[in-house]
Tab-separated table of C-alpha atoms and ligand atoms in Angstrom:
chain	number	residue	atom	x	y	z
K	1	MET	CA	200.530	174.866	144.087
K	2	ALA	CA	200.959	177.079	147.186
K	3	THR	CA	198.139	177.366	149.593
K	4	ASN	CA	197.698	178.918	152.921
K	5	THR	CA	195.070	179.016	155.682
K	6	ASP	CA	193.178	181.732	154.188
K	7	THR	CA	192.874	180.363	150.735
K	8	ILE	CA	191.820	177.015	151.936
K	9	ASP	CA	189.203	178.512	154.268
K	10	SER	CA	187.716	180.613	151.409
K	11	LEU	CA	187.891	177.632	149.109
K	12	SER	CA	186.006	175.581	151.763
K	13	GLY	CA	183.352	178.401	151.948
K	14	ASP	CA	183.007	178.469	148.283
K	15	TRP	CA	182.509	174.570	147.838
K	16	LEU	CA	180.139	174.447	150.724
K	17	ALA	CA	178.194	177.283	149.252
K	18	ARG	CA	178.209	175.556	145.760
K	19	VAL	CA	177.104	172.224	147.355
K	20	GLU	CA	174.349	173.952	149.313
K	21	ALA	CA	173.099	175.823	146.117
K	22	ALA	CA	172.693	172.663	144.081
K	23	THR	CA	168.947	172.209	143.703
K	24	ASP	CA	168.651	168.629	142.194
K	25	LEU	CA	170.558	165.486	142.104
K	26	PRO	CA	172.219	165.948	138.714
K	27	SER	CA	173.632	169.516	139.488
K	28	LEU	CA	175.046	168.083	143.014
K	29	GLU	CA	176.651	165.388	141.044
K	30	ALA	CA	178.291	167.830	138.686
K	31	GLU	CA	179.551	169.849	141.584
K	32	ARG	CA	181.029	166.609	143.216
K	33	VAL	CA	182.767	165.874	139.974
K	34	ALA	CA	184.168	169.488	139.835
K	35	ALA	CA	185.469	169.179	143.383
K	36	LEU	CA	186.486	165.635	143.990
K	37	GLY	CA	186.439	163.921	140.535
K	38	LYS	CA	189.744	162.777	138.858
K	39	GLN	CA	190.349	166.297	137.413
K	40	GLY	CA	188.364	168.005	140.392
K	41	ALA	CA	189.742	171.027	142.084
K	42	ILE	CA	190.266	169.502	145.501
K	43	THR	CA	191.733	166.437	144.028
K	44	GLN	CA	194.373	168.696	142.103
K	45	LEU	CA	195.062	170.281	145.683
K	46	LEU	CA	195.682	166.740	147.220
K	47	LYS	CA	198.070	165.984	144.132
K	48	SER	CA	199.877	169.183	144.673
K	49	LEU	CA	201.045	167.951	148.165
K	50	GLY	CA	203.521	165.561	146.392
K	51	GLY	CA	205.458	168.718	145.062
K	52	MET	CA	205.758	170.529	148.345
K	53	SER	CA	208.739	170.595	150.699
K	54	PRO	CA	208.218	168.241	153.784
K	55	GLU	CA	207.444	171.262	156.055
K	56	GLN	CA	205.034	172.788	153.723
K	57	ARG	CA	203.192	169.419	153.275
K	58	GLN	CA	203.064	168.922	157.098
K	59	ALA	CA	201.349	172.262	157.334
K	60	GLU	CA	199.154	172.097	154.101
K	61	GLY	CA	198.459	168.235	154.205
K	62	PRO	CA	195.940	168.208	157.177
K	63	ARG	CA	194.156	171.401	155.904
K	64	ILE	CA	193.727	169.938	152.381
K	65	HIS	CA	192.421	166.648	153.781
K	66	ALA	CA	190.062	168.439	156.118
K	67	LEU	CA	188.764	170.410	153.020
K	68	ARG	CA	188.112	167.229	151.215
K	69	GLU	CA	186.354	165.529	154.178
K	70	ASN	CA	184.085	168.632	154.809
K	71	VAL	CA	183.135	168.916	151.063
K	72	THR	CA	182.580	165.029	150.921
K	73	ALA	CA	180.364	165.204	154.050
K	74	ALA	CA	178.535	168.120	152.630
K	75	ILE	CA	177.752	166.592	149.373
K	76	ALA	CA	176.519	163.397	151.289
K	77	GLU	CA	174.144	165.460	153.379
K	78	ARG	CA	172.775	167.587	150.498
K	79	LYS	CA	172.388	164.326	148.473
K	80	ALA	CA	170.252	162.905	151.335
K	81	THR	CA	168.231	166.043	151.692
K	82	LEU	CA	167.614	166.240	147.877
K	83	GLU	CA	166.604	162.484	147.758
K	84	ARG	CA	164.076	163.041	150.774
K	85	ALA	CA	162.601	166.057	148.867
K	86	GLU	CA	162.354	163.911	145.614
K	87	LEU	CA	160.486	161.278	147.354
K	88	ASP	CA	158.257	163.608	149.015
K	89	ARG	CA	157.456	165.321	145.648
K	90	ARG	CA	156.842	161.884	144.174
K	91	LEU	CA	154.575	160.783	147.070
K	92	ALA	CA	152.736	164.069	146.636
K	93	THR	CA	152.110	163.754	142.861
K	94	GLU	CA	151.772	159.891	142.156
K	95	THR	CA	148.578	159.407	144.091
K	96	LEU	CA	146.098	156.648	143.136
K	97	ASP	CA	142.718	157.654	142.647
K	98	MET	CA	140.681	154.672	143.705
K	99	SER	CA	137.425	156.010	142.168
K	100	LEU	CA	138.833	156.035	138.824
K	101	PRO	CA	137.568	153.470	136.331
K	102	VAL	CA	139.865	150.398	135.639
K	103	PRO	CA	142.032	151.169	132.698
K	104	LEU	CA	141.098	149.591	129.319
K	105	GLY	CA	143.119	146.765	127.862
K	106	GLU	CA	142.691	144.280	130.568
K	107	GLN	CA	143.684	140.787	129.691
K	108	GLY	CA	141.582	137.702	129.754
K	109	SER	CA	137.820	137.284	130.046
K	110	VAL	CA	135.466	135.210	132.042
K	111	HIS	CA	134.199	131.928	130.057
K	112	PRO	CA	130.470	132.021	129.613
K	113	VAL	CA	130.088	128.751	131.415
K	114	SER	CA	131.808	130.226	134.476
K	115	GLN	CA	129.555	133.237	134.149
K	116	VAL	CA	126.459	131.094	134.037
K	117	MET	CA	127.623	129.079	136.894
K	118	ASP	CA	127.950	132.166	138.986
K	119	GLU	CA	124.474	133.325	137.756
K	120	LEU	CA	123.158	129.953	138.962
K	121	ALA	CA	124.708	130.229	142.351
K	122	GLU	CA	123.348	133.877	142.925
K	123	ILE	CA	119.725	132.846	141.840
K	124	PHE	CA	119.543	129.660	143.826
K	125	ALA	CA	121.279	131.286	146.848
K	126	ASP	CA	118.217	133.620	146.902
K	127	LEU	CA	115.900	130.663	146.964
K	128	GLY	CA	117.716	129.101	150.027
K	129	PHE	CA	119.949	126.640	148.107
K	130	SER	CA	123.621	125.962	148.735
K	131	VAL	CA	126.277	124.853	146.240
K	132	ALA	CA	127.375	121.113	146.724
K	133	THR	CA	130.120	119.317	144.806
K	134	GLY	CA	131.234	115.830	143.999
K	135	PRO	CA	134.214	114.159	142.165
K	136	GLU	CA	134.353	114.120	138.472
K	137	ILE	CA	136.090	110.685	138.576
K	138	GLU	CA	133.265	108.659	140.093
K	139	GLU	CA	132.319	105.356	141.497
K	140	GLN	CA	129.762	103.366	139.505
K	141	TRP	CA	127.731	103.011	142.618
K	142	TYR	CA	127.281	106.669	142.974
K	143	ASN	CA	126.797	107.320	139.177
K	144	PHE	CA	124.464	104.443	138.565
K	145	THR	CA	123.636	101.795	141.251
K	146	ALA	CA	122.563	104.062	144.071
K	147	LEU	CA	120.509	105.979	141.263
K	148	ASN	CA	118.335	102.947	140.711
K	149	MET	CA	120.482	101.748	137.858
K	150	PRO	CA	121.841	98.397	138.929
K	151	GLU	CA	124.462	96.688	136.822
K	152	SER	CA	122.916	95.427	133.555
K	153	HIS	CA	120.035	97.962	133.767
K	154	PRO	CA	119.286	98.961	130.381
K	155	ALA	CA	119.273	102.729	131.449
K	156	ARG	CA	123.208	102.587	131.841
K	157	ALA	CA	123.295	102.165	128.032
K	158	MET	CA	121.358	105.666	127.865
K	159	HIS	CA	124.854	107.285	128.790
K	160	ASP	CA	127.806	106.926	126.580
K	161	THR	CA	130.019	106.223	129.458
K	162	PHE	CA	133.972	106.782	129.634
K	163	TYR	CA	135.185	103.908	131.815
K	164	LEU	CA	138.612	104.105	133.536
K	165	ARG	CA	141.111	101.145	133.729
K	166	ALA	CA	140.671	99.383	136.915
K	167	ALA	CA	143.316	97.768	139.145
K	168	GLU	CA	143.154	93.921	139.262
K	169	GLY	CA	139.951	92.961	141.340
K	170	GLU	CA	138.570	96.480	141.589
K	171	GLU	CA	135.632	97.830	139.900
K	172	ALA	CA	136.373	100.385	137.048
K	173	LYS	CA	135.589	103.979	137.872
K	174	VAL	CA	133.920	106.300	135.531
K	175	LEU	CA	134.031	109.992	134.366
K	176	ARG	CA	130.692	110.962	135.933
K	177	THR	CA	128.045	110.977	133.233
K	178	HIS	CA	125.731	113.513	134.960
K	179	THR	CA	125.700	115.564	138.376
K	180	SER	CA	123.152	113.318	139.761
K	181	PRO	CA	125.675	111.266	141.862
K	182	VAL	CA	125.915	114.521	143.895
K	183	GLN	CA	122.361	113.828	144.961
K	184	ILE	CA	123.450	110.630	146.522
K	185	ARG	CA	126.566	112.122	148.217
K	186	THR	CA	124.590	114.908	149.679
K	187	MET	CA	121.702	112.652	150.993
K	188	MET	CA	124.264	110.353	152.410
K	189	SER	CA	126.128	113.205	154.247
K	190	GLN	CA	123.497	115.743	155.219
K	191	LYS	CA	120.383	115.519	157.348
K	192	PRO	CA	117.134	116.631	155.527
K	193	PRO	CA	115.771	119.092	154.882
K	194	ILE	CA	118.096	119.464	151.926
K	195	ARG	CA	118.070	122.254	149.317
K	196	ILE	CA	121.300	122.161	147.069
K	197	ILE	CA	122.472	122.809	143.480
K	198	ALA	CA	125.383	121.109	142.159
K	199	PRO	CA	126.948	122.652	139.013
K	200	GLY	CA	129.955	120.939	137.442
K	201	ARG	CA	131.724	119.158	134.735
K	202	THR	CA	130.188	115.953	133.310
K	203	TYR	CA	131.533	113.532	130.441
K	204	ARG	CA	129.900	111.330	127.680
K	205	SER	CA	131.317	109.971	124.509
K	206	ASP	CA	129.190	112.302	122.271
K	207	SER	CA	129.916	114.956	119.820
K	208	ASP	CA	127.772	117.290	117.423
K	209	ALA	CA	126.652	120.877	117.513
K	210	THR	CA	124.701	120.524	120.633
K	211	HIS	CA	126.647	117.567	122.319
K	212	THR	CA	130.286	117.632	123.480
K	213	PRO	CA	132.307	114.851	125.285
K	214	MET	CA	132.717	117.116	128.297
K	215	PHE	CA	129.981	119.446	129.254
K	216	HIS	CA	128.342	120.882	132.117
K	217	GLN	CA	125.309	120.241	134.097
K	218	VAL	CA	123.587	121.925	137.090
K	219	GLU	CA	121.745	119.479	139.359
K	220	ALA	CA	119.179	120.595	141.864
K	221	LEU	CA	117.964	118.492	144.791
K	222	VAL	CA	115.214	119.412	147.394
K	223	ILE	CA	114.309	116.793	150.249
K	224	ASP	CA	111.774	117.670	152.878
K	225	ARG	CA	108.278	116.533	153.999
K	226	GLY	CA	105.316	116.821	151.809
K	227	ILE	CA	107.267	117.861	148.625
K	228	HIS	CA	105.281	117.469	145.311
K	229	MET	CA	105.651	118.313	141.616
K	230	GLY	CA	104.174	121.623	142.324
K	231	HIS	CA	107.225	122.594	144.134
K	232	LEU	CA	109.392	121.384	141.215
K	233	LYS	CA	107.451	123.442	138.687
K	234	TRP	CA	107.359	126.563	140.687
K	235	THR	CA	111.250	126.260	141.368
K	236	LEU	CA	111.993	125.661	137.695
K	237	GLU	CA	109.747	128.634	136.491
K	238	THR	CA	111.229	131.067	139.149
K	239	PHE	CA	114.679	130.088	138.205
K	240	LEU	CA	114.266	130.270	134.287
K	241	LYS	CA	112.523	133.657	134.709
K	242	ALA	CA	115.396	135.090	136.978
K	243	TYR	CA	118.029	133.473	134.612
K	244	PHE	CA	116.526	134.692	131.306
K	245	GLU	CA	115.435	137.887	132.960
K	246	ARG	CA	112.090	137.758	131.457
K	247	GLU	CA	108.451	137.043	132.871
K	248	ASP	CA	107.104	135.491	129.602
K	249	ILE	CA	108.877	132.141	129.949
K	250	VAL	CA	106.707	129.227	129.074
K	251	LEU	CA	107.666	125.983	130.736
K	252	ARG	CA	106.560	122.657	129.449
K	253	LEU	CA	107.155	119.579	131.490
K	254	ARG	CA	106.926	116.614	129.202
K	255	PRO	CA	106.606	113.099	130.656
K	256	SER	CA	109.695	111.162	130.384
K	257	TYR	CA	111.622	108.413	131.995
K	258	PHE	CA	114.558	108.464	134.425
K	259	PRO	CA	115.347	105.597	136.709
K	260	PHE	CA	116.027	107.805	139.590
K	261	THR	CA	112.838	109.826	139.436
K	262	GLU	CA	109.209	108.907	139.568
K	263	PRO	CA	107.269	110.563	137.913
K	264	SER	CA	109.943	111.925	135.430
K	265	ALA	CA	109.590	114.869	133.082
K	266	GLU	CA	111.704	116.451	130.472
K	267	ILE	CA	112.018	120.242	130.912
K	268	ASP	CA	111.297	122.285	127.711
K	269	VAL	CA	111.280	125.927	127.381
K	270	GLY	CA	109.311	127.786	124.867
K	271	TYR	CA	110.568	130.164	122.086
K	272	THR	CA	109.311	132.481	119.482
K	273	VAL	CA	110.748	132.957	115.886
K	274	VAL	CA	111.658	136.483	115.138
K	275	ASN	CA	113.531	137.223	111.721
K	276	GLY	CA	114.497	133.724	111.531
K	277	ARG	CA	116.052	133.539	115.031
K	278	ARG	CA	114.797	131.811	117.984
K	279	VAL	CA	114.051	134.282	120.800
K	280	LEU	CA	113.153	132.921	124.191
K	281	GLY	CA	109.615	133.469	125.455
K	282	GLY	CA	106.153	132.589	123.883
K	283	ALA	CA	105.295	129.112	122.673
K	284	GLU	CA	106.002	128.853	118.998
K	285	GLY	CA	108.317	125.969	119.533
K	286	PHE	CA	110.274	124.194	122.497
K	287	MET	CA	113.706	123.545	123.407
K	288	GLU	CA	114.908	120.817	125.761
K	289	LEU	CA	116.946	121.941	128.747
K	290	GLY	CA	117.145	118.963	130.995
K	291	GLY	CA	115.355	116.305	132.800
K	292	SER	CA	113.519	116.398	136.142
K	293	GLY	CA	111.152	114.437	138.540
K	294	MET	CA	110.234	113.313	141.926
K	295	VAL	CA	113.229	111.579	143.546
K	296	HIS	CA	112.504	107.846	143.375
K	297	PRO	CA	111.729	106.269	146.770
K	298	ARG	CA	114.235	103.607	146.050
K	299	VAL	CA	117.031	106.127	145.727
K	300	ILE	CA	115.904	107.840	148.924
K	301	ALA	CA	116.019	104.440	150.653
K	302	ASN	CA	119.427	103.582	149.159
K	303	CYS	CA	120.795	106.765	151.005
K	304	GLY	CA	119.576	105.569	154.286
K	305	LEU	CA	116.446	107.945	154.637
K	306	ASP	CA	112.772	106.659	155.059
K	307	PRO	CA	111.035	107.513	151.787
K	308	ASP	CA	107.688	107.482	153.774
K	309	GLU	CA	108.937	110.438	155.740
K	310	TRP	CA	111.030	112.254	153.168
K	311	GLN	CA	110.246	113.221	149.640
K	312	GLY	CA	111.939	115.381	147.069
K	313	PHE	CA	112.340	116.627	143.629
K	314	ALA	CA	115.336	116.831	141.485
K	315	PHE	CA	116.350	118.204	138.121
K	316	GLY	CA	119.430	118.517	135.983
K	317	CYS	CA	119.958	120.995	133.184
K	318	GLY	CA	122.836	121.383	130.672
K	319	ILE	CA	124.580	124.563	131.715
K	320	ASP	CA	126.161	124.911	128.244
K	321	ARG	CA	122.719	124.736	126.545
K	322	LEU	CA	121.487	127.436	129.148
K	323	ALA	CA	124.433	129.606	127.971
K	324	MET	CA	123.860	129.127	124.373
K	325	LEU	CA	120.100	130.037	124.724
K	326	LYS	CA	120.722	133.232	126.627
K	327	TYR	CA	123.775	134.496	124.862
K	328	GLY	CA	122.947	133.378	121.331
K	329	MET	CA	125.851	130.835	120.421
K	330	ASP	CA	124.809	128.272	117.960
K	331	ASP	CA	127.589	125.527	118.179
K	332	LEU	CA	128.447	124.005	121.542
K	333	ARG	CA	131.938	122.741	120.236
K	334	ALA	CA	133.252	126.351	120.060
K	335	PHE	CA	132.977	126.597	123.977
K	336	PHE	CA	135.879	124.199	124.185
K	337	ASP	CA	138.114	125.248	121.424
K	338	GLY	CA	140.008	127.954	123.372
K	339	ASP	CA	139.827	130.284	120.533
K	340	LEU	CA	140.719	133.777	121.810
K	341	ARG	CA	138.550	135.681	119.329
K	342	TRP	CA	135.500	133.590	120.569
K	343	LEU	CA	136.391	134.262	124.229
K	344	ARG	CA	136.792	137.974	123.543
K	345	HIS	CA	133.332	138.171	121.709
K	346	TYR	CA	131.393	136.075	124.324
K	347	GLY	CA	133.541	136.207	127.512
K	348	PHE	CA	132.598	138.531	130.351
K	349	ARG	CA	134.597	141.168	132.156
K	350	SER	CA	136.067	139.889	135.361
K	351	LEU	CA	134.322	142.770	137.205
K	352	ASP	CA	130.936	141.735	135.758
K	353	VAL	CA	129.904	139.558	138.975
K	354	PRO	CA	126.284	138.575	138.579
K	355	THR	CA	123.796	139.991	141.078
K	356	LEU	CA	120.078	139.704	141.191
K	357	SER	CA	119.672	143.388	141.810
K	358	GLY	CA	122.007	144.335	138.830
K	359	GLY	CA	120.418	141.584	136.498
K	360	VAL	CA	122.238	138.311	136.809
K	361	GLY	CA	123.324	138.677	133.261
K	362	ALA	CA	125.315	141.670	134.166
N	401	LIG	C1	120.392	113.561	132.857
N	401	LIG	O1	121.667	113.555	132.797
N	401	LIG	C2	119.783	113.466	134.262
N	401	LIG	N1	120.797	113.186	135.212
N	401	LIG	C3	118.843	114.760	134.596
N	401	LIG	C4	117.954	114.527	135.751
N	401	LIG	C5	118.511	115.066	136.920
N	401	LIG	C6	116.705	113.971	135.523
N	401	LIG	C7	117.684	114.921	138.026
N	401	LIG	C8	115.959	113.875	136.670
N	401	LIG	C9	116.337	114.383	137.984
N	401	LIG	P1	120.053	113.903	130.238
N	401	LIG	O2	120.806	112.655	129.885
N	401	LIG	O3	118.908	114.136	129.696
N	401	LIG	O4	119.576	113.675	131.833
N	401	LIG	O5	120.836	115.280	130.400
N	401	LIG	C10	120.406	116.370	130.908
N	401	LIG	C11	120.798	117.583	130.018
N	401	LIG	O6	122.185	117.658	129.910
N	401	LIG	C12	120.322	117.569	128.653
N	401	LIG	O7	118.957	117.989	128.446
N	401	LIG	C13	121.387	118.345	127.945
N	401	LIG	O8	120.886	119.791	128.125
N	401	LIG	C14	122.609	118.050	128.725
N	401	LIG	N2	123.462	117.063	127.856
N	401	LIG	C15	123.428	115.946	127.845
N	401	LIG	N3	124.455	115.443	127.096
N	401	LIG	C16	125.068	116.530	126.723
N	401	LIG	C17	126.180	116.669	125.841
N	401	LIG	N4	126.920	115.559	125.323
N	401	LIG	N5	126.677	117.757	125.497
N	401	LIG	C18	126.028	118.915	126.080
N	401	LIG	N6	124.855	118.819	127.011
N	401	LIG	C19	124.447	117.572	127.156
């Protein structure tokens, strides 16, 4: 193929114009293949060098190579320009509207027990309580002895306790049977006045529609000067009204016995039967929610405090029962089956964070 300076110059002008005219990456690629691909026009020119006389090759070689380099450089530059333009276009169109609602189809839900725990923390925070915790594998001293249940005390048999295997010469630990040991841990580590709730897992060898081997309790403890049963009743009433979001809650404190409180009372809440279903409020019947009482002076003394100076009340309620009553489940065992259909039906959206102003039930 014979070439001369003019031809190469006009070829160069043509190719540079074609590269410049490419408006997107696919058309630029088509031009690159047409010029520099295996069968491309400039590649053919390079190949033609082989058929030239040495003098001709000496004259044409540098021009053809320069043509290839110019076109290659122009393609690279055009490519960078087009890529930048493409990025700008995407940045301009793919904006995120932060005010849009979350798309449907989110995975997972908040378990009713977790939701109730959040609701409890919200309600009690408003009353000035903080949240305390303790271990689920507990020493017998905290779970029983310090709570005025020394070894061989008949009340220990009231809880069907899971005992862990103990090392030689050590006392067996237990899976805590209630959240009351957190009372002891709190009184031993904090100076009064004390106002805490302690929600958490508890364990007893127990199973039917309203009892499961693992369940949840919330403990409340107030230690201060001059505390009496009136404070306990007011706190329970205020808590239950906020939790069930109704004013007509009827609370019944039924005399009972716990070794760690004196006097002691079972907490019952009244309900009405509507179309065969139990609806909270009214006093047609009563359901047991938990136990309560004035902290026994011996328990206060066991924690190193002077019971003549400090008094307090405590209560412990079943969280799972609180959830059942509010959200209408009738079998506690389903709480722990991990059945996705149940979780989808009774679970809460992760964005439904309970607030008092929004209604704790969200
Ligand atoms: C206690 O556990 C006491 N620690 C409560 C207490 C705290 C009294 C502070 C005084 C002062 P009781 O064994 O009754 O008490 O259990 C309290 C509540 O836990 C019960 O009313 C019930 O709601 C719940 N509960 C008990 N056992 C189970 C179980 N196996 N499954 C589900 N909930 C249970």
